[in-house]
Coordinates of C-alpha atoms in Angstrom, one line a residue:
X217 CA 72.8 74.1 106.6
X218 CA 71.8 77.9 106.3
X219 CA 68.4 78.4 105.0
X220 CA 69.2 81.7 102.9
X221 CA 69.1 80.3 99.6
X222 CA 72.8 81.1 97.9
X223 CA 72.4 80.9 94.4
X224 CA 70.5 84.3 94.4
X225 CA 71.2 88.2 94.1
X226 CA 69.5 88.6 97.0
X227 CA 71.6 85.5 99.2
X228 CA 74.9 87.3 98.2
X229 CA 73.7 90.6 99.2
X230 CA 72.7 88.8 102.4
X231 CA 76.1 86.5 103.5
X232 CA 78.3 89.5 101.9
X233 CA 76.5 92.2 104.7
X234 CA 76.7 89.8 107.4
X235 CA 80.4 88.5 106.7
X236 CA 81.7 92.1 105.6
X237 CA 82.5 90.5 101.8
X238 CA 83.6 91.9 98.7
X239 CA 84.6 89.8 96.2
X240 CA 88.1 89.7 95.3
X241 CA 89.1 90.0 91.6
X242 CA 92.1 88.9 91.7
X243 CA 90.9 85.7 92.6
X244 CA 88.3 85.5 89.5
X245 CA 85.1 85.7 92.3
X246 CA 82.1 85.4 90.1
X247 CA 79.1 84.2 92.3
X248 CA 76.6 82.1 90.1
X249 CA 73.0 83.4 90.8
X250 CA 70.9 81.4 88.5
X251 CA 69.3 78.6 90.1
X252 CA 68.2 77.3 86.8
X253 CA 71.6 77.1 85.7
X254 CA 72.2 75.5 88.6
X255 CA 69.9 72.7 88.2
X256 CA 71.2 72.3 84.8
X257 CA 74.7 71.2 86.2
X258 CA 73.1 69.4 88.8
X259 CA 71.1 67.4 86.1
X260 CA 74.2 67.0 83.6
X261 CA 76.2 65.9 86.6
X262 CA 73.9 63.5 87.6
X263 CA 74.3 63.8 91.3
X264 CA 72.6 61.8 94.0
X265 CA 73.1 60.6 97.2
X266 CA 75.8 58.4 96.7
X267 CA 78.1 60.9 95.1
X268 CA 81.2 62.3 96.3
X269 CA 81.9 65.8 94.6
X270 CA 85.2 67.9 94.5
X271 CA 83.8 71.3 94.3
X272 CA 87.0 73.6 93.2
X273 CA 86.3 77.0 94.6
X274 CA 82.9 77.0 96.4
X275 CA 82.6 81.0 96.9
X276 CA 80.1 81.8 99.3
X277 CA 78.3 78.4 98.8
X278 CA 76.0 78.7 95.9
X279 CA 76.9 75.6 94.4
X280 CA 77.8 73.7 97.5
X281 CA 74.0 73.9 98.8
X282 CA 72.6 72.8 95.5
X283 CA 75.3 69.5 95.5
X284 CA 74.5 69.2 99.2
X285 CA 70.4 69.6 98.5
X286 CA 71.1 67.2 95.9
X287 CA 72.5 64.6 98.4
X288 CA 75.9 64.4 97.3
X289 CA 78.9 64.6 100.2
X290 CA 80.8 67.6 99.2
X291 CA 85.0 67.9 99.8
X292 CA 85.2 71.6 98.8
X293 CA 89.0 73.2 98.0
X294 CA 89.0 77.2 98.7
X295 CA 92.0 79.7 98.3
X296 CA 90.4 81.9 99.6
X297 CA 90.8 82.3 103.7
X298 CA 88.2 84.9 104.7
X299 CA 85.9 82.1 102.9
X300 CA 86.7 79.2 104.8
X301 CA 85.3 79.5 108.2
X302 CA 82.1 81.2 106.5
X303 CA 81.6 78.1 104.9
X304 CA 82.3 76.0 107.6
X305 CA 79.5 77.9 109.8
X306 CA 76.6 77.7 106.5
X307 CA 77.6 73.8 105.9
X308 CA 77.6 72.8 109.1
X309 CA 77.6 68.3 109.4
X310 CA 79.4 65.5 108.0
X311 CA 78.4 65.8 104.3
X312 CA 80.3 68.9 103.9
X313 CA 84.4 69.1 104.1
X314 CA 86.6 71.9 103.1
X315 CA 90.2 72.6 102.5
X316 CA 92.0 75.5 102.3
X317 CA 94.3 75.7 99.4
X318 CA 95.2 76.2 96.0
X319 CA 93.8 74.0 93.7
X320 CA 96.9 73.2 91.7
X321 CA 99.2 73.0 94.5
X322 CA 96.8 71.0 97.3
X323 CA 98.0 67.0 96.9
X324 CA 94.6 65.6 96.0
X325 CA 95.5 62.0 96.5
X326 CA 95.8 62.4 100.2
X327 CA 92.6 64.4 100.4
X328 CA 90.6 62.2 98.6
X329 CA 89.5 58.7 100.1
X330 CA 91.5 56.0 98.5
X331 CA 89.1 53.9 96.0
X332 CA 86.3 56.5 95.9
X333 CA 85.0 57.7 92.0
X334 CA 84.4 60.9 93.0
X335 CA 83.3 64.1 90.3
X336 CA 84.2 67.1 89.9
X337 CA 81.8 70.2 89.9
X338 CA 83.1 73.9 90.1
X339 CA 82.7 77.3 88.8
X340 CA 86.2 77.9 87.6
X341 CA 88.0 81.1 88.1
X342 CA 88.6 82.0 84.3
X343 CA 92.4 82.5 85.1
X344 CA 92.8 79.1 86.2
X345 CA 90.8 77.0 83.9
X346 CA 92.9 75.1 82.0
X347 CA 95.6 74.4 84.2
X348 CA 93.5 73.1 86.8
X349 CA 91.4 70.9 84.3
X350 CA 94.6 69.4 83.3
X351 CA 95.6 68.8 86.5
X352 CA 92.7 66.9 87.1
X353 CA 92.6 65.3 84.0
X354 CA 96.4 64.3 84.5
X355 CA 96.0 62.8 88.4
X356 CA 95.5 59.6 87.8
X357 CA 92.7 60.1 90.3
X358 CA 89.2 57.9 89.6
X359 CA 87.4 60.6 88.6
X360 CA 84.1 59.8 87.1
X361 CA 83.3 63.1 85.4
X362 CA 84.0 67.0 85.6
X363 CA 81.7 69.5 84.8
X364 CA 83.0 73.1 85.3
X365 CA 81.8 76.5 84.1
X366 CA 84.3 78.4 82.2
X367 CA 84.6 81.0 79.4
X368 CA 82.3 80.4 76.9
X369 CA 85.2 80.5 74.5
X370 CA 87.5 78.1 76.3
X371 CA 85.0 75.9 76.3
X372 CA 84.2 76.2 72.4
X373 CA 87.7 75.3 71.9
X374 CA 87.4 72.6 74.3
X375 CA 84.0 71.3 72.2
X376 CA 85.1 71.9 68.9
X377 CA 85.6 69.7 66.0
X378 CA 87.7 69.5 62.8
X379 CA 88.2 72.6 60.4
X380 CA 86.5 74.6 62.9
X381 CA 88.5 77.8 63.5
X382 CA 88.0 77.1 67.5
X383 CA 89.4 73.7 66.7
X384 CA 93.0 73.3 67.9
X385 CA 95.7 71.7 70.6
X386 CA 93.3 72.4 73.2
X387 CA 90.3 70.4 72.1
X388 CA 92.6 67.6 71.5
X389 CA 94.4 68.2 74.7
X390 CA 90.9 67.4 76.3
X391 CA 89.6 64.6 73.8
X392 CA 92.9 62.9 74.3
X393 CA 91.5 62.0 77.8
X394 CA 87.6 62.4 77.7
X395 CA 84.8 63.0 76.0
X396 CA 83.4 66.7 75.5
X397 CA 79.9 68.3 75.8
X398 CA 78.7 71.6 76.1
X399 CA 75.9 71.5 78.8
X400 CA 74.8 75.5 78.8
X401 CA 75.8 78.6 78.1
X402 CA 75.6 81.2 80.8
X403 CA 75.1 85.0 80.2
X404 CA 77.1 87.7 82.1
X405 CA 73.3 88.3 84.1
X406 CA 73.8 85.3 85.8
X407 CA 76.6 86.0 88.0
X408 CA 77.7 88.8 90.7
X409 CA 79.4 90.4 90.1
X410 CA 79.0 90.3 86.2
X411 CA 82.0 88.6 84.5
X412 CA 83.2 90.8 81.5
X413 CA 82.8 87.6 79.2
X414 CA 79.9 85.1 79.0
X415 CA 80.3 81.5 80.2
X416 CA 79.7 77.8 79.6
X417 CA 79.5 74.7 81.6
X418 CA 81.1 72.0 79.8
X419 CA 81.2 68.2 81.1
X420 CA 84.2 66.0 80.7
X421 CA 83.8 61.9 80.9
X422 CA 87.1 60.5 81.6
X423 CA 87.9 57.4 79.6
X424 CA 89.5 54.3 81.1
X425 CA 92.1 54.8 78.6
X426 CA 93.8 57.7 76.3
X427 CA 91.5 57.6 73.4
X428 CA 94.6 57.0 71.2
X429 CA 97.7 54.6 71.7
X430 CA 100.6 57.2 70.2
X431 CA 103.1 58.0 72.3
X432 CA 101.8 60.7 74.0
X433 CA 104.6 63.5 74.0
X434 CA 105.8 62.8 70.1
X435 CA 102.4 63.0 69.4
X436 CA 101.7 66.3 71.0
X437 CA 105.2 67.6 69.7
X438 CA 103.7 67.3 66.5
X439 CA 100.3 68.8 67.4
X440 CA 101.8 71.7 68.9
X441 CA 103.8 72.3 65.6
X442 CA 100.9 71.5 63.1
X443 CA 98.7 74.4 65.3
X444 CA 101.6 76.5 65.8
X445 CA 101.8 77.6 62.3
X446 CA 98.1 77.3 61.5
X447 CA 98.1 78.6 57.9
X448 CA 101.2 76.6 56.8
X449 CA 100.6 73.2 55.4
X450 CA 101.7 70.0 57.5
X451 CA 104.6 69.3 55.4
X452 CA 105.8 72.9 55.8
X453 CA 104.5 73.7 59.3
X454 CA 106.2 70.4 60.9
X455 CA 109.7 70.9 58.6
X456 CA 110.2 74.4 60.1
X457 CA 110.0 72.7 63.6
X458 CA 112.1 70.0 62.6
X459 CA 110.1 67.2 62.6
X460 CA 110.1 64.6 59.9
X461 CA 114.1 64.4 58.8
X462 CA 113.3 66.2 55.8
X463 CA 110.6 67.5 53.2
X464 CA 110.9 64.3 51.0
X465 CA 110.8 61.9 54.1
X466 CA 108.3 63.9 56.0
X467 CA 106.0 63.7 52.8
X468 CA 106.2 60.2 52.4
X469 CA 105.2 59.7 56.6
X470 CA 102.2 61.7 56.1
X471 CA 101.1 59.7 52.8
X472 CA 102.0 56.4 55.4
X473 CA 99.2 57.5 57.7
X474 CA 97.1 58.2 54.6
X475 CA 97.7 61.8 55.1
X476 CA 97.6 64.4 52.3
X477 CA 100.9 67.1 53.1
X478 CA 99.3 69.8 51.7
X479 CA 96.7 69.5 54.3
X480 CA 96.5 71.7 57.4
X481 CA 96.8 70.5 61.0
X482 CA 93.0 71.7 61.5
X483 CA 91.4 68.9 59.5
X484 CA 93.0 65.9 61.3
X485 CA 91.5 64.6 64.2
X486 CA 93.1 62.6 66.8
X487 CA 93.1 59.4 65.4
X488 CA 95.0 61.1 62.1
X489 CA 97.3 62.8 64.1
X490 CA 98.1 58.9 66.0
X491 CA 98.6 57.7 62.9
X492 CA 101.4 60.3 61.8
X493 CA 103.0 59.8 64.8
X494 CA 103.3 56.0 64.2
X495 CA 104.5 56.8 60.6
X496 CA 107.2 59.1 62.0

């Protein structure tokens, strides 16, 4: 494994001079150079040596040296081609794997060893985030954890609770499947080049189960329509979508689930918005 140490302006400079690299944005290349971020992921992760990590995006290997330092065995998915053999020359050994591929296209089931929990640590290109975290979320794969830097406000919607005005499909999107934390926020200073935006690492522990019974797509209908109109009460906001056969037997679902229907989509939580969906 190279010696330079990654994670630092003066390790990008370095690799970058002797690879010819500029960092592409179009492919969101951010390099984290903030080793005490770093250790903070490490940490929240909880990485040791008998870990398997999916690292989405490795970069120049910032965070791949810090997993591998760690102990972990890394299995590292890059779009990027110029990348790949750059990688494969710093991480040299049988701890370190990479694919070449697109994250939400590569078939992760036949890269990843059958019956393995395996986590997932990345610094997420910000045009990519949420589709990729619903892919992984949505796999089926044992994944133990994932704990991804993002936009810092992406991940406060991810994080947020009730009658918050961060607070919407997307939080419960995520809580649906896993339980939310906000492990750091990250500055612009940290990376290079600077994002325009500052970040966050946020971790996601998968439950065994969906946190709520409902049937998943009513349900959702109905979230979607309750956040689509966000000033609109529920009675109102889910009539003009259709939903509920009616004002007069829409209203009395709502009061069902113990629901008031001149409430607003923003103050139910999950469990609420299971209930409705029963009701309905």
């Amino acid at each position: 494994m190279t010696e330079l140490n990654l994670a630092t302006a003066a390790g990008v400079r370095e690799v970058s001079a002797r690879y010819g690299l500029l960092a592409k944005k179009k492919l969101g290349q951010h390099f984290l150079i903030d080793g005490h971020v770093l250790g903070k992921i490490i940490a929240a992760a909880e990485i040791g040596a008998d870990d398997l990590v999916l690292e989405v995006g490795p970069g120049i290997g910032g965070m791949t040296q810090a997993l591998l330092n760690a102990g972990a065995s890394v299995l590292a998915v890059e779009l990027d081609k110029q990348l790949v053999p750059i990688l494969q020359v710093m991480f040299t050994g049988e701890k370190f794997t990479i694919v070449q591929g697109d994250i939400l296209r590569v078939d992760l089931a036949e890269i990843i060893p059958a019956g393995r929990k395996i986590k997932v640590v990345a610094n997420l290109p910000y045009y990519i985030t949420t589709p990729v975290i619903f892919r992984l979320l949505e796999s089926g794969l044992p994944f133990e954890s994932i704990t991804v830097m993002i936009q810092k406000e992406v991940a406060a919607r991810m994080n947020a609770s009730p009658s918050n005005k961060d607070y919407g499909s997307l939080t419960l999107a995520v809580q649906y499947h896993a339980d939310v934390s906000l492990v750091a926020n990250v500055p612009t200073n940290c990376f290079m080049p600077r994002p325009g935006v500052d970040s966050a690492v946020v971790q996601l522990r998968l439950l065994p189960e969906p946190r709520v019974a409902a049937d998943k797509e009513k349900m959702f209908k109905i979230i979607h329509a309750a956040f689509g109109k966000r000033r609109k009460t529920l009675l109102n906001a889910l009539d003009s979508e259709g939903i509920g056969g009616g004002k007069t037997e829409l209203a009395a679902s709502l009061e069902a689930a113990g629901i008031n229907p001149q409430a607003r989509g923003e103050t139910l939580d999950i469990f609420q918005f299971a209930k409705l969906t029963e009701a309905l």
